[in-house]
Amino acid sequence: MHEDIVNRAAAWIGAHAPESAAIALTLLALPAFALIARLVLRALRSGSVGPLLWMRSRRALVAVWILLVLRLDMVLLHARHGVPDWLLLILQLALIASLTWLGTRVVQAGGEAVTLRRGGLDLPDDPRLLDTNLQARGALTRARVLTRVMNLLVVLIGLGLALMSIPGVRQIGTSLLASAGIAGVVVGFAARPVLSNLLAGLQIALTEPIRINDVLIVQGEWGRVEEITGTYVVFRIWDDRRLILPLQWFIEHPFENWTRTSASLLVTVFLWVDYGMPVQALRDELKRVCASDPDWDGRHALVHVTESNDQALQVRLLMSAANSARAWELRCRVREAMVSYLQREWPQHLPRRRLRWPSNEHGEAPAPDLAGQTR
């Protein structure tokens, strides 16, 4: 009985070799994939990029493996059973899509591996820490921008391969390209924003004019770089508004970067005082106020008379802080403290207007009446 079943199976396999190979290949596809994956993961060290790469791309790898097996099955069955061309086309497009998916996941895993080695995937959202993570912000910016640019390139290549796989689209494209290059001109104009942002992203990633969490002055607004994508930058303004700017904008327009090489800043406070005010007293009080302020970094606490007119002196108070957030708090507190000091200790030397009326024949200055005329 058993020998009869075995003989019949062997005879069927001999008479249907392509079908038998396709069935065997389909049945063994997933177990073979699981075995290969287990062996590869066991061979990799736990601290390497391999486990992260597998975790991010395992689903795409399974999809590619299954589609490759199905494609090979169709090739085996095509010679005898004549598989429809539309089915082969669908499998080919699905395979291109899965390979594109796999490429994006591999690029994403590579970017995450780089950022993990340089300190982590996220940065603290505290503006007071901007001066302590300049290198980490630079590495994170390069990894994110290059990852998104590479993903965009992978998607564009996959889309191009998918379109070229469709016979009708390929024929239409060939005929248009042959007709005086009209298609090339149209595609060039249509793709110009995409390509310009792509090149701008590469330039920003390599030269780092901006980084994640950099403090900028953009179009008169103070804020921080919250996110850099493959096409635009999210600029978080101080009042939690978001300004969305294309990458190309930062290449073509000037802007201020307060954390390019260091986050430390110099800030000023201007006061107007009377000519009789002793400037040395202001210097001593400024040093005392700064010494007790937690946001002063100990570098500068200077007082200069920067301007004078016919009514008062302009005094500039110059202080230093570790970053812009601390500088703002330091400036506000110093201004409040110095104004209180003047009101408390030197109220007679606050800015004032002096008027002198011409004296009469007895040497006395007449008082003006309500109409402004002398009596």
Short mmCIF file of C-alpha atoms in Angstrom, two decimals:
data_model
loop_
_atom_site.label_atom_id
_atom_site.label_comp_id
_atom_site.label_asym_id
_atom_site.label_seq_id
_atom_site.Cartn_x
_atom_site.Cartn_y
_atom_site.Cartn_z
CA MET A 1 0.00 0.00 0.00
CA HIS A 2 2.68 2.44 1.04
CA GLU A 3 4.90 1.40 -1.82
CA ASP A 4 2.05 2.03 -4.22
CA ILE A 5 1.51 5.57 -2.87
CA VAL A 6 5.22 6.29 -3.06
CA ASN A 7 5.43 4.99 -6.64
CA ARG A 8 2.43 7.07 -7.71
CA ALA A 9 3.90 10.18 -6.04
CA ALA A 10 7.25 9.59 -7.70
CA ALA A 11 5.56 9.10 -11.07
CA TRP A 12 3.53 12.31 -10.64
CA ILE A 13 6.62 14.25 -9.62
CA GLY A 14 8.48 12.94 -12.67
CA ALA A 15 5.62 13.90 -14.96
CA HIS A 16 5.04 17.27 -13.32
CA ALA A 17 8.51 18.49 -12.49
CA PRO A 18 7.77 22.26 -12.65
CA GLU A 19 4.66 21.94 -10.50
CA SER A 20 6.52 19.78 -7.96
CA ALA A 21 9.38 22.25 -7.73
CA ALA A 22 6.95 25.15 -7.25
CA ILE A 23 5.07 23.33 -4.47
CA ALA A 24 8.27 22.34 -2.67
CA LEU A 25 9.65 25.85 -2.97
CA THR A 26 6.47 27.37 -1.57
CA LEU A 27 6.28 24.97 1.38
CA LEU A 28 9.91 25.42 2.35
CA ALA A 29 10.05 29.21 1.88
CA LEU A 30 9.02 30.37 5.36
CA PRO A 31 10.83 27.62 7.35
CA ALA A 32 14.00 28.30 5.37
CA PHE A 33 13.69 32.04 6.01
CA ALA A 34 13.19 31.49 9.74
CA LEU A 35 16.20 29.17 9.91
CA ILE A 36 18.46 31.55 8.01
CA ALA A 37 17.34 34.50 10.15
CA ARG A 38 18.03 32.60 13.37
CA LEU A 39 21.50 31.58 12.22
CA VAL A 40 22.37 35.12 11.15
CA LEU A 41 21.16 36.65 14.41
CA ARG A 42 23.09 34.09 16.43
CA ALA A 43 26.25 34.89 14.50
CA LEU A 44 25.89 38.63 15.14
CA ARG A 45 27.09 40.22 18.35
CA SER A 46 24.45 41.72 20.63
CA GLY A 47 26.07 45.16 20.52
CA SER A 48 26.32 45.38 16.73
CA VAL A 49 23.98 47.00 14.24
CA GLY A 50 22.66 43.60 13.11
CA PRO A 51 19.87 43.16 15.71
CA LEU A 52 18.62 46.72 15.14
CA LEU A 53 18.72 46.20 11.37
CA TRP A 54 16.76 42.98 11.71
CA MET A 55 14.17 44.50 14.03
CA ARG A 56 13.51 47.41 11.66
CA SER A 57 13.50 45.45 8.39
CA ARG A 58 12.18 41.96 9.24
CA ARG A 59 8.68 42.56 7.86
CA ALA A 60 10.03 44.00 4.63
CA LEU A 61 12.45 41.09 4.35
CA VAL A 62 9.60 38.60 4.76
CA ALA A 63 7.61 40.38 2.05
CA VAL A 64 10.58 40.37 -0.34
CA TRP A 65 11.28 36.69 0.37
CA ILE A 66 7.69 35.63 -0.26
CA LEU A 67 7.43 37.67 -3.46
CA LEU A 68 10.71 36.24 -4.74
CA VAL A 69 9.41 32.73 -4.11
CA LEU A 70 6.13 33.50 -5.89
CA ARG A 71 8.01 35.07 -8.78
CA LEU A 72 10.14 31.96 -9.12
CA ASP A 73 7.00 29.81 -8.97
CA MET A 74 5.49 31.81 -11.81
CA VAL A 75 8.65 31.33 -13.86
CA LEU A 76 8.54 27.57 -13.29
CA LEU A 77 4.85 27.34 -14.23
CA HIS A 78 4.96 29.81 -17.10
CA ALA A 79 6.55 27.43 -19.63
CA ARG A 80 3.88 24.72 -19.23
CA HIS A 81 0.72 26.52 -18.12
CA GLY A 82 1.20 29.95 -19.65
CA VAL A 83 0.80 32.31 -16.68
CA PRO A 84 -0.96 35.56 -17.73
CA ASP A 85 1.33 38.51 -18.35
CA TRP A 86 -0.75 40.77 -16.13
CA LEU A 87 -0.11 38.45 -13.18
CA LEU A 88 3.63 38.54 -13.81
CA LEU A 89 3.43 42.33 -14.02
CA ILE A 90 1.59 42.57 -10.72
CA LEU A 91 4.18 40.36 -9.03
CA GLN A 92 6.99 42.43 -10.49
CA LEU A 93 5.44 45.71 -9.26
CA ALA A 94 4.84 44.19 -5.83
CA LEU A 95 8.46 43.01 -5.70
CA ILE A 96 9.72 46.49 -6.61
CA ALA A 97 7.49 48.02 -3.94
CA SER A 98 8.72 45.57 -1.30
CA LEU A 99 12.35 46.18 -2.25
CA THR A 100 11.74 49.93 -1.95
CA TRP A 101 10.19 49.35 1.47
CA LEU A 102 13.18 47.26 2.47
CA GLY A 103 15.58 49.95 1.28
CA THR A 104 13.85 52.65 3.33
CA ARG A 105 13.86 50.47 6.44
CA VAL A 106 17.57 49.70 6.05
CA VAL A 107 18.36 53.41 5.68
CA GLN A 108 16.21 54.20 8.73
CA ALA A 109 17.98 51.55 10.80
CA GLY A 110 21.37 52.91 9.75
CA GLY A 111 20.39 56.42 10.83
CA GLU A 112 19.11 55.16 14.19
CA ALA A 113 22.32 53.20 14.77
CA VAL A 114 24.42 56.33 14.20
CA THR A 115 22.32 58.46 16.56
CA LEU A 116 22.27 55.77 19.25
CA ARG A 117 26.05 55.67 19.25
CA ARG A 118 26.19 59.47 19.61
CA GLY A 119 23.84 59.80 22.56
CA GLY A 120 20.28 58.79 21.64
CA LEU A 121 17.39 59.33 19.27
CA ASP A 122 15.94 62.35 21.12
CA LEU A 123 17.31 65.48 22.74
CA PRO A 124 16.09 67.20 25.91
CA ASP A 125 13.57 69.95 25.24
CA ASP A 126 15.03 72.23 27.92
CA PRO A 127 16.51 75.37 26.33
CA ARG A 128 18.89 75.69 29.27
CA LEU A 129 20.74 72.58 28.03
CA LEU A 130 21.55 73.96 24.57
CA ASP A 131 25.16 74.62 25.51
CA THR A 132 25.85 71.04 26.68
CA ASN A 133 24.93 68.96 23.62
CA LEU A 134 26.32 70.74 20.56
CA GLN A 135 28.06 67.62 19.18
CA ALA A 136 25.06 65.40 19.85
CA ARG A 137 22.76 67.85 18.07
CA GLY A 138 25.10 67.95 15.08
CA ALA A 139 25.23 64.15 14.82
CA LEU A 140 21.46 63.86 15.20
CA THR A 141 20.89 66.50 12.52
CA ARG A 142 23.22 64.80 10.04
CA ALA A 143 21.67 61.41 10.68
CA ARG A 144 18.08 62.62 10.33
CA VAL A 145 18.63 64.75 7.24
CA LEU A 146 20.75 62.16 5.41
CA THR A 147 18.29 59.42 6.35
CA ARG A 148 15.36 61.33 4.90
CA VAL A 149 17.28 62.33 1.79
CA MET A 150 18.36 58.73 1.20
CA ASN A 151 14.80 57.53 1.76
CA LEU A 152 13.58 60.05 -0.80
CA LEU A 153 16.15 58.79 -3.30
CA VAL A 154 15.15 55.17 -2.67
CA VAL A 155 11.48 55.99 -3.19
CA LEU A 156 12.22 57.93 -6.38
CA ILE A 157 14.29 55.04 -7.76
CA GLY A 158 11.59 52.53 -6.84
CA LEU A 159 8.91 54.66 -8.46
CA GLY A 160 11.00 55.01 -11.60
CA LEU A 161 11.58 51.26 -11.83
CA ALA A 162 7.88 50.57 -11.29
CA LEU A 163 6.87 52.97 -14.06
CA MET A 164 9.46 51.55 -16.44
CA SER A 165 8.12 48.05 -15.78
CA ILE A 166 4.72 48.96 -17.27
CA PRO A 167 4.94 48.52 -21.05
CA GLY A 168 2.39 51.21 -21.87
CA VAL A 169 4.02 53.83 -19.67
CA ARG A 170 7.46 52.96 -21.04
CA GLN A 171 6.25 53.34 -24.63
CA ILE A 172 4.55 56.65 -23.88
CA GLY A 173 7.66 57.96 -22.19
CA THR A 174 9.87 56.89 -25.08
CA SER A 175 7.63 58.59 -27.66
CA LEU A 176 7.48 61.81 -25.64
CA LEU A 177 11.22 61.91 -25.15
CA ALA A 178 11.68 61.45 -28.87
CA SER A 179 9.38 64.40 -29.67
CA ALA A 180 11.78 67.36 -29.28
CA GLY A 181 12.52 66.63 -25.61
CA ILE A 182 9.21 68.04 -24.36
CA ALA A 183 8.91 65.45 -21.63
CA GLY A 184 12.39 66.24 -20.34
CA VAL A 185 11.57 69.93 -20.05
CA VAL A 186 8.25 69.28 -18.31
CA VAL A 187 9.73 66.77 -15.88
CA GLY A 188 12.65 69.11 -15.21
CA PHE A 189 10.38 71.99 -14.25
CA ALA A 190 8.13 69.74 -12.19
CA ALA A 191 11.02 68.14 -10.33
CA ARG A 192 12.95 71.38 -9.72
CA PRO A 193 11.51 72.02 -6.19
CA VAL A 194 12.09 68.41 -5.19
CA LEU A 195 15.65 68.36 -6.51
CA SER A 196 16.50 71.77 -5.03
CA ASN A 197 15.28 70.68 -1.59
CA LEU A 198 17.14 67.39 -2.01
CA LEU A 199 20.41 69.18 -2.74
CA ALA A 200 19.71 71.69 0.05
CA GLY A 201 19.19 68.82 2.47
CA LEU A 202 22.54 67.30 1.52
CA GLN A 203 24.25 70.67 1.92
CA ILE A 204 22.65 71.27 5.33
CA ALA A 205 23.63 67.78 6.50
CA LEU A 206 27.25 68.21 5.41
CA THR A 207 27.92 71.86 6.34
CA GLU A 208 25.47 72.16 9.28
CA PRO A 209 24.33 75.78 9.03
CA ILE A 210 21.43 74.65 11.24
CA ARG A 211 20.97 71.71 13.61
CA ILE A 212 18.21 70.24 15.70
CA ASN A 213 17.46 72.57 18.65
CA ASP A 214 19.56 75.42 17.26
CA VAL A 215 18.36 78.87 18.35
CA LEU A 216 17.69 81.06 15.30
CA ILE A 217 16.32 84.46 14.41
CA VAL A 218 14.24 83.87 11.27
CA GLN A 219 12.23 86.69 9.72
CA GLY A 220 12.44 88.63 12.98
CA GLU A 221 11.21 85.70 15.12
CA TRP A 222 13.18 84.00 17.92
CA GLY A 223 12.82 80.25 18.16
CA ARG A 224 14.42 76.83 17.86
CA VAL A 225 14.73 74.24 15.11
CA GLU A 226 12.26 71.57 16.15
CA GLU A 227 12.49 69.21 13.17
CA ILE A 228 14.39 68.89 9.89
CA THR A 229 12.69 66.69 7.29
CA GLY A 230 13.73 65.83 3.76
CA THR A 231 11.91 68.87 2.33
CA TYR A 232 11.21 71.43 5.07
CA VAL A 233 12.22 72.70 8.50
CA VAL A 234 9.84 73.11 11.44
CA PHE A 235 10.82 76.28 13.32
CA ARG A 236 9.27 76.53 16.78
CA ILE A 237 8.79 80.17 17.75
CA TRP A 238 9.06 81.22 21.40
CA ASP A 239 5.26 81.43 21.83
CA ASP A 240 4.81 77.84 20.52
CA ARG A 241 3.85 78.86 16.99
CA ARG A 242 5.42 76.82 14.19
CA LEU A 243 6.97 78.36 11.10
CA ILE A 244 7.36 75.89 8.23
CA LEU A 245 10.18 76.75 5.82
CA PRO A 246 11.57 74.74 2.87
CA LEU A 247 15.16 73.58 3.12
CA GLN A 248 16.10 75.74 0.16
CA TRP A 249 15.13 78.87 2.13
CA PHE A 250 18.04 78.41 4.54
CA ILE A 251 20.47 78.19 1.62
CA GLU A 252 19.19 81.30 -0.18
CA HIS A 253 18.36 83.67 2.72
CA PRO A 254 20.41 85.05 5.64
CA PHE A 255 19.43 84.24 9.21
CA GLU A 256 20.94 84.42 12.68
CA ASN A 257 22.18 81.26 14.41
CA TRP A 258 22.83 81.87 18.11
CA THR A 259 24.20 78.35 18.75
CA ARG A 260 26.42 77.78 15.71
CA THR A 261 29.65 77.11 17.64
CA SER A 262 28.63 78.03 21.18
CA ALA A 263 25.41 78.83 22.99
CA SER A 264 26.88 81.55 25.23
CA LEU A 265 25.68 85.12 24.65
CA LEU A 266 26.26 88.70 25.74
CA VAL A 267 23.16 90.69 26.70
CA THR A 268 22.66 94.38 27.43
CA VAL A 269 20.40 96.55 29.54
CA PHE A 270 20.22 100.32 28.93
CA LEU A 271 19.44 102.83 31.65
CA TRP A 272 19.03 106.61 31.53
CA VAL A 273 20.33 108.45 34.60
CA ASP A 274 21.00 112.04 35.61
CA TYR A 275 24.42 113.65 35.16
CA GLY A 276 24.92 113.59 38.88
CA MET A 277 24.74 109.78 39.14
CA PRO A 278 28.08 108.17 40.18
CA VAL A 279 28.77 105.43 37.60
CA GLN A 280 31.03 103.47 39.95
CA ALA A 281 28.06 102.85 42.25
CA LEU A 282 26.24 101.26 39.32
CA ARG A 283 29.26 99.04 38.59
CA ASP A 284 29.41 97.81 42.16
CA GLU A 285 25.67 97.11 42.27
CA LEU A 286 25.73 95.25 38.93
CA LYS A 287 28.50 92.94 40.13
CA ARG A 288 26.57 92.25 43.33
CA VAL A 289 23.35 91.49 41.42
CA CYS A 290 25.09 89.23 38.90
CA ALA A 291 27.00 87.35 41.58
CA SER A 292 23.73 86.35 43.22
CA ASP A 293 21.95 85.42 39.96
CA PRO A 294 22.00 81.70 39.00
CA ASP A 295 21.91 82.47 35.26
CA TRP A 296 25.11 84.55 35.19
CA ASP A 297 28.08 82.54 33.89
CA GLY A 298 30.74 84.70 35.59
CA ARG A 299 32.40 86.08 32.44
CA HIS A 300 31.23 89.67 32.03
CA ALA A 301 29.45 92.25 34.19
CA LEU A 302 30.41 95.63 32.80
CA VAL A 303 29.02 99.17 32.90
CA HIS A 304 29.73 101.76 30.20
CA VAL A 305 28.38 105.22 29.50
CA THR A 306 27.48 104.84 25.84
CA GLU A 307 25.64 108.10 25.11
CA SER A 308 24.88 111.51 26.55
CA ASN A 309 22.55 114.30 25.55
CA ASP A 310 21.39 117.60 26.99
CA GLN A 311 19.17 115.85 29.56
CA ALA A 312 20.72 112.56 30.79
CA LEU A 313 23.36 109.86 30.43
CA GLN A 314 22.76 106.50 28.77
CA VAL A 315 24.41 103.66 30.70
CA ARG A 316 24.85 100.21 29.16
CA LEU A 317 24.98 97.18 31.43
CA LEU A 318 26.73 94.24 29.71
CA MET A 319 26.28 90.70 31.10
CA SER A 320 27.06 87.18 29.87
CA ALA A 321 25.06 83.95 30.09
CA ALA A 322 25.48 80.34 29.02
CA ASN A 323 22.66 80.38 26.46
CA SER A 324 19.81 82.51 25.14
CA ALA A 325 17.20 81.22 27.60
CA ARG A 326 19.39 82.06 30.58
CA ALA A 327 20.36 85.37 28.98
CA TRP A 328 16.74 86.45 28.70
CA GLU A 329 16.01 85.67 32.35
CA LEU A 330 19.26 87.35 33.44
CA ARG A 331 18.47 90.51 31.46
CA CYS A 332 14.98 90.85 32.93
CA ARG A 333 16.11 90.29 36.52
CA VAL A 334 19.07 92.67 36.22
CA ARG A 335 16.86 95.40 34.74
CA GLU A 336 14.36 95.02 37.58
CA ALA A 337 17.09 94.98 40.23
CA MET A 338 18.91 98.03 38.87
CA VAL A 339 15.73 100.08 38.54
CA SER A 340 14.81 99.19 42.13
CA TYR A 341 18.33 100.15 43.24
CA LEU A 342 18.05 103.57 41.60
CA GLN A 343 14.62 104.19 43.08
CA ARG A 344 15.78 103.15 46.54
CA GLU A 345 19.30 104.59 46.78
CA TRP A 346 19.55 107.32 44.16
CA PRO A 347 16.08 108.68 43.45
CA GLN A 348 17.50 112.20 43.04
CA HIS A 349 19.57 111.02 40.08
CA LEU A 350 16.77 109.56 38.01
CA PRO A 351 16.34 111.29 34.62
CA ARG A 352 14.82 114.74 35.02
CA ARG A 353 14.09 117.80 32.92
CA ARG A 354 15.61 121.12 34.03
CA LEU A 355 13.92 124.43 33.33
CA ARG A 356 15.39 127.86 34.07
CA TRP A 357 13.26 131.00 33.82
CA PRO A 358 14.82 134.37 33.10
CA SER A 359 15.20 136.53 36.29
CA ASN A 360 13.52 139.98 36.75
CA GLU A 361 15.17 143.20 37.73
CA HIS A 362 15.30 142.11 41.43
CA GLY A 363 17.19 138.84 40.56
CA GLU A 364 14.14 136.66 41.19
CA ALA A 365 12.78 134.20 38.68
CA PRO A 366 9.10 134.95 38.07
CA ALA A 367 6.67 132.03 38.28
CA PRO A 368 4.70 131.19 35.12
CA ASP A 369 0.95 131.47 35.16
CA LEU A 370 -1.40 128.83 33.79
CA ALA A 371 -1.16 130.36 30.31
CA GLY A 372 2.63 130.15 30.39
CA GLN A 373 3.10 133.97 30.69
CA THR A 374 5.14 135.67 33.41
CA ARG A 375 3.49 137.99 35.93
#
